[in-house]
Amino acid sequence: MVCIVRESEEWMRPRRQMGGRWRRFRIKLPPSFPSPSPSLPKTREEEEEERRMATGWLRGVVKEVSSGDSVVVVSSGCSSHEQIPPNCQALRQEKRLILSGIMAPRLGRRDGSTNEEPGAWSSRENLRRALVGQGVVFRVDDVIKGKNLEFGTVFDSQNNNAALLQVSAGLARAKDGKSDLAHQLKQAEEAARNKGLGIWTFGENSSGKERKQNPRRKVLGVGDGDGCVTAQSLVDRSKLRNRMRYGCVVESVGNPHVLRVLVKPTDSEKQKREFVQATVFLCGVACPLVQRRQQEGQETQGTEAFGVRSKVFVENLVLSRDCEVCFEELDKFGNVYASVYTPQGESVAELLLREGLAKVLDWSGRMLPSLASSKQRQAEKAAKARKANLWHDYVPSAGVSEDAGGEMKCIVTEVVSGDTVVLLSLKDRSERRVHLSSLRAPRMPTRGNNNQGEPWAEEAKEVLRQKIVGKEVTARIEYERKVPLGGGGQQGGGDQQQQQQMRTLSFASISYEERQGGSPK
């Protein structure tokens, strides 16, 4: 007896950590093998699953839309980052399908070697907004093995044929064929042509005035050559407009904190239809690496733990979705550091930290405003408390204060410098010296040496003194840091003496209420 072992919804489940081929299995059963027990009838879901698998229909989630007739589908069984093993070394298995029966306008190549056909961008955007992130049912209709191309039929969650939707909107052409689907596509194309929808606006009957009002899309790169914009100009665009966010579409995700974005023109620039494609690094975070640069003479290094899970998390958040980007700064190598926000307005870096899939990177975090940097640290602390993902084996050090992350009511008794104050706790009447987090004021002159201080140190101290001295404030300890005391002590002590040579600095965010009833400062 021969039976077919039906596949579950994890139709692309790998054999070795998601690295094997997709296949169905045939098992030859011995004659003595007992038949299925009649006391365990199949459920309706199992029967529907069997019928669906017998006809070749599969379930998945659309990860990406690359053109008006091409989609990338991943298995429903590995669509969530929580389903990815921590030490997974291979990326998710996926299928790149070309919709059967239609042909959409071709997008231009990024290097400018091919021109973009009219309506290509609108066709891709229509399909992207309809399918990205949605559960679909699809079937592979044909495969061209020599070119590694797969053609298939895709139905969305409302049971609408994606190819028919594209043709009905006038954003794709129907191919010739004798099937019922080909006949439906031809009818939809004729209806769209009569209405002048989509690409049929640019037909032979369209006037030259219409073409002039709809120029072709132009994509600019980042660089110093012709047809490019400089990286510094991107940063200046955001800074001069008070950290303005620009609409963008995330085209790809390399490492979890490295994104390639396509920046859309603003409302005042829509007539030019000039887009900017840039590779940006998320500001303030460092994620486990999926792709590593191999040095000469060194062995190939694998993916870091939680790297694939972090990448899948970012892909599910922003890949092929309408997002916002704010360009922050450039590093010494000219790389662009930016803040990327999801369609819901949440920071991707903050969400990674909250999920425990990234760590705070201090030197790039200083590019952010103090409030954004503080939120990132709070998100990391929340992940540490839950021991989530990267922090699964986290053990708080003995030097971390119990008050870290909590708020306390205090009175400012002294202002030492422009970023250092002495607080009197209203709870236990104890005094504590704290430093304002995420900023550095000019240094005050010190006694006993030739340090004359830095310019504007006295002015910075006086401004802070007039603002908060003697007032009741709310202090939140953000983090603590151990530093040497007085440049070290005597040599040859012991562990106890070595411990005495260190001191702990507390960094906090301080807010207060204005006397006239204003908002907290």
Tab-separated table of C-alpha atoms in Angstrom, residues 116 119 121-122 202 213-219 265 269-275:
chain	number	residue	atom	x	y	z
A	116	GLU	CA	11.406	52.375	-16.936
A	119	GLY	CA	3.016	52.933	-15.440
A	121	TRP	CA	5.804	52.290	-10.609
A	122	SER	CA	2.021	52.614	-10.257
A	202	PHE	CA	-0.497	56.567	-22.247
A	213	GLN	CA	2.165	66.268	-16.826
A	214	ASN	CA	3.183	62.701	-15.968
A	215	PRO	CA	6.970	62.487	-16.378
A	216	ARG	CA	8.716	59.197	-15.847
A	217	ARG	CA	10.101	58.382	-12.451
A	218	LYS	CA	13.781	59.089	-11.845
A	219	VAL	CA	15.784	57.339	-9.116
A	265	PRO	CA	9.534	63.158	-3.160
A	269	GLU	CA	8.686	67.925	-5.370
A	270	LYS	CA	6.033	65.547	-6.727
A	271	GLN	CA	6.069	67.172	-10.156
A	272	LYS	CA	9.735	66.199	-10.612
A	273	ARG	CA	9.113	62.559	-9.580
A	274	GLU	CA	12.689	62.269	-8.307
A	275	PHE	CA	13.238	59.447	-5.793
